[in-house]
Coordinates of C-alpha atoms and ligand atoms in Angstrom, one line a residue:
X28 CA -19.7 19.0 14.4
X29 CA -16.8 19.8 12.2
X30 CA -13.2 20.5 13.3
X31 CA -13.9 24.6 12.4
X32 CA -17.2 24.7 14.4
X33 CA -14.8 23.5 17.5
X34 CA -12.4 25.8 17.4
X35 CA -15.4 28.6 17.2
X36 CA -17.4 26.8 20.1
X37 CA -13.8 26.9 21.9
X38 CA -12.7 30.5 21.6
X39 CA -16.5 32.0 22.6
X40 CA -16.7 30.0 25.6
X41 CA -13.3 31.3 26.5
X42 CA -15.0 34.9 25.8
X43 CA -18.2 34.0 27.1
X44 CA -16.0 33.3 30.6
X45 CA -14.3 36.2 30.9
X46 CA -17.5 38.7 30.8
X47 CA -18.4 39.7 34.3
X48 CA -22.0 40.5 33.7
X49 CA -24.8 38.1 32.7
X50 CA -26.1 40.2 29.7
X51 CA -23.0 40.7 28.1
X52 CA -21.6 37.2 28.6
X53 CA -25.1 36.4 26.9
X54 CA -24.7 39.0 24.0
X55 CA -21.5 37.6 23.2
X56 CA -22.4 33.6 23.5
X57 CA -24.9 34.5 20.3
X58 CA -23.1 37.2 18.2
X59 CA -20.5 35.4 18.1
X60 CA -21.7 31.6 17.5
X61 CA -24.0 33.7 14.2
X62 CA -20.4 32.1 12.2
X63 CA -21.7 29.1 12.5
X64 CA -25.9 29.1 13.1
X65 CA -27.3 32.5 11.5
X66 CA -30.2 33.9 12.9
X67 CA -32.1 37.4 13.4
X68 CA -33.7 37.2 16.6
X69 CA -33.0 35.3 19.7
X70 CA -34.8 35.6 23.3
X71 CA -35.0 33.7 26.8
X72 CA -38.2 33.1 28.8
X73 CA -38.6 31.9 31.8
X74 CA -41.3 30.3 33.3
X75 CA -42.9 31.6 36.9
X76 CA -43.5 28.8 38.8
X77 CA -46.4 30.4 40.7
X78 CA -48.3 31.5 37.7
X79 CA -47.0 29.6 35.0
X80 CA -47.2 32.0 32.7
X81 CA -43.6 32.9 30.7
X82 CA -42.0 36.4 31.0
X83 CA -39.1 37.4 28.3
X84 CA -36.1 38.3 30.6
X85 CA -33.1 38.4 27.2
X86 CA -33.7 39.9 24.1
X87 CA -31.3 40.3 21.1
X88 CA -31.8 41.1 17.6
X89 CA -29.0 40.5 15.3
X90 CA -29.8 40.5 11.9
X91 CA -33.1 41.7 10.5
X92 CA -36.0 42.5 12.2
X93 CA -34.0 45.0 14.9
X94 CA -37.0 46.3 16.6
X95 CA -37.7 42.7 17.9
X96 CA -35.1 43.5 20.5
X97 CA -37.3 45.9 23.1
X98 CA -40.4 43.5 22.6
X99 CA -39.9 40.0 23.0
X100 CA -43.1 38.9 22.7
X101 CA -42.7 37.4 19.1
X102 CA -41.0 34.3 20.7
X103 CA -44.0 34.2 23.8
X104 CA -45.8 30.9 22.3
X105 CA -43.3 29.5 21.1
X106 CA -41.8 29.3 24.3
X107 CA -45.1 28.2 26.0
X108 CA -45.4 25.1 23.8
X109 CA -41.7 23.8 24.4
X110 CA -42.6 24.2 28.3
X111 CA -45.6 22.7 28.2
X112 CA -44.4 19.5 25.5
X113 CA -41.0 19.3 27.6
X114 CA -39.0 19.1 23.9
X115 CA -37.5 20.8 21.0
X116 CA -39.9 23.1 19.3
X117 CA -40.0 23.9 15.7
X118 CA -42.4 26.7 14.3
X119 CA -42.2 26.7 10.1
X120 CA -44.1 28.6 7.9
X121 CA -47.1 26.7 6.5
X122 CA -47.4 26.0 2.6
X123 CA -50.1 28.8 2.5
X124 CA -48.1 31.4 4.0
X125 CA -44.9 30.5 1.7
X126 CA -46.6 32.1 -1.2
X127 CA -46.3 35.6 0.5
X128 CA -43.1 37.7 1.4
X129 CA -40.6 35.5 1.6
X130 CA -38.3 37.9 4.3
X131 CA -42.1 38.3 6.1
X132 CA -41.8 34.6 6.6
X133 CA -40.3 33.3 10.2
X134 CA -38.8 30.1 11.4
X135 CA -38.9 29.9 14.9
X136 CA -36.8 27.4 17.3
X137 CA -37.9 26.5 20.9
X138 CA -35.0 25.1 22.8
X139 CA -35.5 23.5 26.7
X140 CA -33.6 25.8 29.0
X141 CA -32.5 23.5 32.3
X142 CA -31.6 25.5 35.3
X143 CA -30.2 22.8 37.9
X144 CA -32.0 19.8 36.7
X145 CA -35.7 22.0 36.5
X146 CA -36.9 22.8 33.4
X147 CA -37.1 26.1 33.7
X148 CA -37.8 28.5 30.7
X149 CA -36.7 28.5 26.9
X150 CA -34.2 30.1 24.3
X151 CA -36.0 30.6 21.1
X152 CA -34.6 31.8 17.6
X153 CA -36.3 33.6 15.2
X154 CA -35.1 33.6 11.7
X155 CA -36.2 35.7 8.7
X156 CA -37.0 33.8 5.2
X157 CA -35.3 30.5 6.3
X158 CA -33.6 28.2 5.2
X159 CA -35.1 25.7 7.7
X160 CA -33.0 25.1 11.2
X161 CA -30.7 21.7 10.2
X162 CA -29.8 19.2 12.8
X163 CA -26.5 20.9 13.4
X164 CA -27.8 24.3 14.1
X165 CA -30.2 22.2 16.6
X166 CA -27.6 20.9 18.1
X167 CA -25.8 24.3 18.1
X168 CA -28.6 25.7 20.1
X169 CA -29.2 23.1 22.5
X170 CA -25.4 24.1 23.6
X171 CA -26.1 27.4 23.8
X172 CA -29.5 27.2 26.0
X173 CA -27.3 25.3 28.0
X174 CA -24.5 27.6 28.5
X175 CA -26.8 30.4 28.9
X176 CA -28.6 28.6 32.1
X177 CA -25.4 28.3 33.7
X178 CA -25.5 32.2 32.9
X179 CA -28.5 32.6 34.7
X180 CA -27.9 30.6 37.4
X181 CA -25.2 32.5 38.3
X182 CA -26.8 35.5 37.6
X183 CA -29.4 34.1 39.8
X184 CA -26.3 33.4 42.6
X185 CA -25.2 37.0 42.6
X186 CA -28.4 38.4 43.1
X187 CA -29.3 35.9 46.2
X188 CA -25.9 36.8 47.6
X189 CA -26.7 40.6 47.3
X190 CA -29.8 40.4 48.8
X191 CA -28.1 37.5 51.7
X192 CA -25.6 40.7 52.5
X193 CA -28.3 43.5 52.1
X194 CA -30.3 41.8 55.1
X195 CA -27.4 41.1 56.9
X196 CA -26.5 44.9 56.3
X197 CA -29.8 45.7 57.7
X198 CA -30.0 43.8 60.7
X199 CA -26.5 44.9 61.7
X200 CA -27.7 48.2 61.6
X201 CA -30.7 47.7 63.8
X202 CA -28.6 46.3 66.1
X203 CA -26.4 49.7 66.0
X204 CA -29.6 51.7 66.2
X205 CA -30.3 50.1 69.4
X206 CA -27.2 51.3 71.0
X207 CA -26.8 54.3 69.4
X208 CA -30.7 55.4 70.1
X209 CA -29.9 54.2 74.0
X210 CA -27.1 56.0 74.1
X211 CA -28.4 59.3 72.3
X212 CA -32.0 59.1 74.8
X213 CA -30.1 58.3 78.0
X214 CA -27.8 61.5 77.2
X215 CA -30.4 64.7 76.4
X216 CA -32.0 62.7 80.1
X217 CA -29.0 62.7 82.0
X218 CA -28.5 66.3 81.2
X219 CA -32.1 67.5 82.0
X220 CA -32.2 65.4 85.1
X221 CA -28.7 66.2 86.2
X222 CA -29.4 70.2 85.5
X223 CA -33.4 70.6 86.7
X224 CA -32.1 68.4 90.4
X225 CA -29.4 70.8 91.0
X226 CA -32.3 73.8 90.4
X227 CA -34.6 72.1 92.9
X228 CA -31.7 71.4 95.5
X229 CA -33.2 72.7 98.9
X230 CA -29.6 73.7 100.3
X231 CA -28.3 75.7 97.3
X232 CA -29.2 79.3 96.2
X233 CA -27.7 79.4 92.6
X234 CA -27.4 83.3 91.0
X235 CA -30.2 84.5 88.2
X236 CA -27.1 84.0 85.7
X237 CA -26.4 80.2 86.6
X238 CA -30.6 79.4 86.7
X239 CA -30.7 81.1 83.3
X240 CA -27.5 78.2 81.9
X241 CA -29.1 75.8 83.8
X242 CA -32.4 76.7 82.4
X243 CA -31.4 77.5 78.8
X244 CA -28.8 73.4 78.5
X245 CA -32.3 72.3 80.1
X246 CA -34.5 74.0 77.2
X247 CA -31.5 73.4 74.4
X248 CA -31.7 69.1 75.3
X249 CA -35.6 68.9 75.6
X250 CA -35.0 70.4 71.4
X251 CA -32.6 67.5 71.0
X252 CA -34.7 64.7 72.5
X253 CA -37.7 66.1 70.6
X254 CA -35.8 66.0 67.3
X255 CA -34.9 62.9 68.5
X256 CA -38.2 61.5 69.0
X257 CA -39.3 63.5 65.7
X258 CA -37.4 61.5 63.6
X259 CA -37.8 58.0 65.1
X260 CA -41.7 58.7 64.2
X261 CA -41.3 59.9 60.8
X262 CA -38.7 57.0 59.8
X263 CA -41.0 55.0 60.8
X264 CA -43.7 56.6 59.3
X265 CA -42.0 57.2 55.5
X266 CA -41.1 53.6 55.7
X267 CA -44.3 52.8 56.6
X268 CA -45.6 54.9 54.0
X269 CA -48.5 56.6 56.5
X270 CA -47.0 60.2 55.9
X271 CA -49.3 62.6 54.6
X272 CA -47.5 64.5 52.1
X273 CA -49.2 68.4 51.3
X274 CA -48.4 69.4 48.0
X275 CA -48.4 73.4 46.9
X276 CA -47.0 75.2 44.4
X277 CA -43.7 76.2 46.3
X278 CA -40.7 78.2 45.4
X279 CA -37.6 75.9 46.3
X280 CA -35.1 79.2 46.1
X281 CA -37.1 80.9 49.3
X282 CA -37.9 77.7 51.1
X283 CA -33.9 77.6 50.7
X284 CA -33.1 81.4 51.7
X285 CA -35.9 81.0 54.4
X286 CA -34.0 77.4 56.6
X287 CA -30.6 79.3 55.8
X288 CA -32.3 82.0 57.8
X289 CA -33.2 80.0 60.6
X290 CA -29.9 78.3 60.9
X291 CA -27.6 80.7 60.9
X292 CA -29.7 82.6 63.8
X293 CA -28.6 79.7 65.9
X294 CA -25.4 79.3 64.2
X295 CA -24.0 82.5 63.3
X296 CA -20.6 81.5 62.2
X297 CA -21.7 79.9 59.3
X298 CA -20.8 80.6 56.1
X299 CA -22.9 80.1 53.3
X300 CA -22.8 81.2 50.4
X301 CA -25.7 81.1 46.9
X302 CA -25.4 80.6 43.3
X303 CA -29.5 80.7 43.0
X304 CA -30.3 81.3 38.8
X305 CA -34.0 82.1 38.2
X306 CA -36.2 78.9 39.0
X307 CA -40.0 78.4 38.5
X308 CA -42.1 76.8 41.4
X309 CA -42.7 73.5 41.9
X310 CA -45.2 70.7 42.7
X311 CA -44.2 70.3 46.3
X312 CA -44.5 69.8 50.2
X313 CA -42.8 72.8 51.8
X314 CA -42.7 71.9 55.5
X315 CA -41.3 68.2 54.0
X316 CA -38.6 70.2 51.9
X317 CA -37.2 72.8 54.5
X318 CA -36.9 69.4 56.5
X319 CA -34.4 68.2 53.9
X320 CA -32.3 71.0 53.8
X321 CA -32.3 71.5 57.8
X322 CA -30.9 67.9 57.7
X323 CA -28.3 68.6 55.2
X324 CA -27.5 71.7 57.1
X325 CA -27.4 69.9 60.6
X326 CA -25.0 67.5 58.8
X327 CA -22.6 70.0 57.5
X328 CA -22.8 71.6 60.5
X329 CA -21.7 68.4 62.3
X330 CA -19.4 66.6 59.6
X331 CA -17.5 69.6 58.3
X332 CA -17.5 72.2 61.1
X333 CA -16.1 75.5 60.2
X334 CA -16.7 74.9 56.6
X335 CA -17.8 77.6 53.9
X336 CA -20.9 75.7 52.5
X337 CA -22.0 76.7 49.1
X338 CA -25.6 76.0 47.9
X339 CA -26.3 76.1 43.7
X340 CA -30.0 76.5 42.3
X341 CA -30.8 76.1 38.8
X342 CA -33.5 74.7 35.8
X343 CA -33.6 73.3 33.2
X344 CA -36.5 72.7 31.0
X345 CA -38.1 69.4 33.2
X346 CA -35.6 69.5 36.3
X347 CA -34.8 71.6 38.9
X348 CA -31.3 70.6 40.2
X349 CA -29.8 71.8 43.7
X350 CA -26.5 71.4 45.1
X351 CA -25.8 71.2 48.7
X352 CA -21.4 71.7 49.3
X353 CA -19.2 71.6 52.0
X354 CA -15.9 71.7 52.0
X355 CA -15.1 69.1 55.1
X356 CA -13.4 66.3 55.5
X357 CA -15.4 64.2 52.8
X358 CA -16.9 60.6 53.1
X359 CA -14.7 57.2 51.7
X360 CA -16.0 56.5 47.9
X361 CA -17.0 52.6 49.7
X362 CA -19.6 54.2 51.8
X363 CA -21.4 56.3 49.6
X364 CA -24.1 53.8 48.4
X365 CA -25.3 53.1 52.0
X366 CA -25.4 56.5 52.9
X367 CA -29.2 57.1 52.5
X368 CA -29.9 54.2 53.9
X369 CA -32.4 53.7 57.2
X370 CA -30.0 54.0 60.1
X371 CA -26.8 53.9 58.0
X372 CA -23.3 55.8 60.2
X373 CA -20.2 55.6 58.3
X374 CA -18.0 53.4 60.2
X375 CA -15.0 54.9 62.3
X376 CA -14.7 56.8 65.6
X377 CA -18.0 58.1 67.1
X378 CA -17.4 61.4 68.0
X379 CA -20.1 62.9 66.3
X380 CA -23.5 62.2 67.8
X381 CA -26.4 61.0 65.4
X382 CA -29.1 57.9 64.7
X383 CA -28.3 57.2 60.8
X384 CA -32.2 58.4 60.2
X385 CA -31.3 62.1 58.5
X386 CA -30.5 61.1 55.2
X387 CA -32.8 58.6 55.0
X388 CA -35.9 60.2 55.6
X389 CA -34.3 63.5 52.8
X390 CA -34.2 60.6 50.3
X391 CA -37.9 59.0 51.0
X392 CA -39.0 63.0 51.3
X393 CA -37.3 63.5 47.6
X394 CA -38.7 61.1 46.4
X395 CA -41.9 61.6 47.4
X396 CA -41.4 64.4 45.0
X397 CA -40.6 61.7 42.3
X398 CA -36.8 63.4 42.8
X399 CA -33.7 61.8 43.2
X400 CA -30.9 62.4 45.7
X401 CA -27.2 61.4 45.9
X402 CA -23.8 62.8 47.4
X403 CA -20.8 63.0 45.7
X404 CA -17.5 63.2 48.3
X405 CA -14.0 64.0 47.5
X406 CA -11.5 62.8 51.0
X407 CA -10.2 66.1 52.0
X408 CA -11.9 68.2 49.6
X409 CA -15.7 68.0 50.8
X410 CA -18.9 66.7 50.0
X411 CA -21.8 67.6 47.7
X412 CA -25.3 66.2 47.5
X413 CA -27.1 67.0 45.2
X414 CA -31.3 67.0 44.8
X415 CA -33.2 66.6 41.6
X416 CA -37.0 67.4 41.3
X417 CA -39.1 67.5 38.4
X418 CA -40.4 70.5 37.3
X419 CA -43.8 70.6 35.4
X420 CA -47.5 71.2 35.5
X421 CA -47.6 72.5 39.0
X422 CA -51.3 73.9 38.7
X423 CA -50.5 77.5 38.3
Ligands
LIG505 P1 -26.5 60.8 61.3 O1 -26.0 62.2 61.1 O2 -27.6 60.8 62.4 O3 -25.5 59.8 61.6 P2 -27.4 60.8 58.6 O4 -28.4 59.8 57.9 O5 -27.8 62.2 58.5 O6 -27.3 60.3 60.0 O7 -26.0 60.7 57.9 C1 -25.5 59.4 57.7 C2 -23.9 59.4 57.7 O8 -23.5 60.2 56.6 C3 -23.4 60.2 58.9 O9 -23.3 59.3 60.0 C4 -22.1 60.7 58.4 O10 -21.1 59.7 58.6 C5 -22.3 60.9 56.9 N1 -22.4 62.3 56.5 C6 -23.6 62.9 56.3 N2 -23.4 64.2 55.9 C7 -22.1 64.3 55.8 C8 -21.2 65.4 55.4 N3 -21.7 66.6 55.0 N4 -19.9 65.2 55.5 C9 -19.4 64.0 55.8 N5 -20.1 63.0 56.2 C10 -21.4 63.1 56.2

C-alpha cells in the first residue's frame, strides 16, 4: 500500500469514528475509500445462523447501476459462496459474455465479514465493465469488511443495550403497577365500606340528605373501581390481542361532539372548544374510539384542571388528523416516548391518581385502526396529542 493510500485509509477512519450511527459511518467507510478502489455497488449480508440462509442488511450504490441500492439481491450468491468456501470470492465475466455490453458486464467481489471471531456474513462489490479487482483493491476490501464488522458489532451492542433497558423499563413498571393498582383497589373499597357501615349502623339515624351523599360517594367509587377493573381487562386483552374490534362506517366529528357531551354533563366547567372542518366517515369501531377520547378527556381533566381544551378535526385526501389540546402544565420532552406505554406514570409527585393503562390501550385502539398516535407537550404551555386515521374505502 502506497504512502497516498495511507493517508486516505487514515483520514476515513478518523471520519468513519466520529459518525454516531451505523449506516452513515458505513456510507462514509465506502464513498470515501472509491479514491482509492472504484466500484458501483457494494452490499453486506449476513448469514442467519438458524436458517442459513443470507439476508442483505447494507446496500449502497455509488457509481452506475443506482437502482441496485433498494434491492440487494444482485450480490445474494455471491455472498452464499464466500460463506459456504470460508474465502475470498471472485465472480468475472466469462469469455462468452465479454463479447456483449461491455458496461452490462459485472465483476463481483465476495469478502469474509468476521464478527468476533465467527464468520458471520459478507461485503460484496459490484463493478460495472471492469477492469478486474487487483490485489491491492483485495486487500483494500478485506480492511473495509473488517472495519465495517466492528460497525456492526456495535451496532449490534446498542441494540442489545436498548432492548437490556427496555425490559428493565418494563419490569420496573410492573413492579409500580403492583403498588399503584393496590393502592387505587384498596381506596374506591375503603370508601364503599367505610360509607355503606356507617348507613347500616344500628345506633345512628342519618337525615334523607346525608343517606343521599353517602349513597351517591358509594355509587360515584363503585364507577371508579369498575373503570378500574374495565381497564385492567382490556390491557390485558389488547396486549393479548383477544379484543374483538366492530368495524362501521363511523363519523369521527359526532363520535367527538357526542363524549364531549357526556363529559361535560359530569363536568360542567369544562371548556372546550371545536375547530371541526368537513370530514368523511371512516372505517372504524365506535364504542373503541369514544373510549379514546373519554381517556384523553379524563387526562386533561386530571393533568391540566381548569384548562380551556381545544379539539381540531380535519382531512386530507387519505388521512383524517385530530388534535386533542390542553393548555396545562405540559409533560418533560424526556418522557414523551414512554408515554403510551403499558403502565407508563411520568415520574414525580403522585397526587394525581391513575394505573399508566389510559394511553396505552388509546394507542393499541388507534392502531387497531392502522392509525398512529403521539403527544406533543410544551412545559407551561400545554399538551397536544394528536390521532391519525386513514381514510379510504369504508364500504359506503
Ligand atoms: P394514568 O393517567 O392512569 O397515569 P395514562 O396512560 O392515561 O395513565 O397517562 C400516562 C401519563 O401521562 C400520566 O401518568 C401523566 O403523567 C401523563 N399525562 C397524560 N395526559 C396528560 C396531559 N393531558 N397533561 C399532562 N400529562 C399527561
Amino acid at each position: 500500500m502506497d504512502a497516498k493510500t495511507l493517508t486516505l485509509l487514515h483520514d476515513i477512519f478518523q471520519e468513519v469514528q466520529q459518525k454516531r450511527d451505523w449506516k452513515t459511518a458505513l456510507d462514509t467507510l465506502f464513498v470515501s475509500a472509491r479514491g482509492a478502489f472504484v466500484f458501483d455497488n457494494v452490499a453486506i449480508y449476513l448469514e442467519d445462523p438458524k436458517t442459513k440462509s443470507v439476508e442483505g442488511i447494507y446496500a449502497r450504490a455509488v457509481g452506475r447501476g443506482k437502482t441496485a441500492e433498494a434491492d440487494a439481491a444482485w450480490g445474494e450468491s455471491v455472498a452464499s459462496d464466500v460463506l459456504a468456501k470460508k474465502q475470498i470470492v471472485l465472480k468475472q465475466p466469462t469469455q462468452l459474455e465479454k463479447n456483449s455490453d461491455r458496461l452490462a458486464l459485472a465483476h463481483l467481489l465476495g469478502v469474509p465479514l468476521y464478527i468476533g471471531s465467527r464468520l458471520s456474513g459478507a461485503l460484496v462489490f459490484i463493478r460495472f465493465g471492469g477492469p478486474s479487482y487487483s490485489d491491492p483493491h483485495i486487500q483494500l476490501a478485506s480492511l473495509q469488511s473488517f472495519w465495517a464488522a466492528a460497525l456492526i458489532e456495535r451496532k449490534e451492542l446498542q441494540e442489545a443495550r436498548a432492548e437490556l433497558d427496555s425490559v428493565q423499563r418494563q419490569m420496573r413498571l410492573q413492579d409500580d403497577f403492583v403498588s399503584t393498582i393496590t393502592h387505587e383497589l384498596r381506596t374506591p373499597l375503603g370508601f364503599i365500606k367505610g360509607y355503606s357501615t356507617s348507613l347500616l349502623r344500628q345506633d345512628t339515624i342519618w337525615d334523607d340528605a346525608t343517606q343521599r351523599e353517602f349513597l351517591t360517594i358509594i355509587d360515584e367509587e363503585t364507577d371508579r373501581l369498575t373503570k378500574l377493573i374495565e381497564d385492567m381487562l382490556e390491557s390485558a386483552r389488547l396486549h393479548s390481542k383477544t379484543l374483538q374490534f366492530k368495524f362501521s362506517p363511523v363519523r369521527v366529528d359526532s363520535l367527538v361532539r357526542d363524549v364531549t357531551t357526556r363529559i361535560t354533563t359530569h363536568h360542567p366547567q369544562l371548556r372546550v372548544s371545536f375547530d371541526i372542518q368537513p370530514i368523511p366517515p371512516i372505517h372504524g369501531d365506535g364504542k373503541r374510539l369514544s373510549q379514546v377520547f373519554e381517556n384523553l378527556f379524563s387526562n386533561a381533566i386530571k393533568y391540566a384542571p381548569d384548562s380551556q381544551l381545544t379539539i381540531a378535526m380535519y382531512a386530507t385526501a387519505d388521512k383524517l388528523r385530530v388534535t386533542f389540546a390542553d393548555k396545562g402544565e405540559g409533560i418533560p420532552q424526556e418522557y414523551l416516548p414512554f408515554l403510551f406505554e403499558r403502565f407508563y406514570r411520568v415520574p414525580g409527585e403522585r397526587t394525581v391518581t391513575g394505573t399508566g393503562l389510559g394511553l396505552y390501550i388509546c394507542k393499541q385502539i388507534i392502531e387497531e385502526h392502522h392509525g398512529t398516535i403521539w403527544a406533543e407537550s410544551v412545559l407551561g404551555v400545554g399538551t397536544t396529542f394528536f390521532i391519525e386515521l386513514p381514510v379510504g374505502d369504508t364500504g359506503l
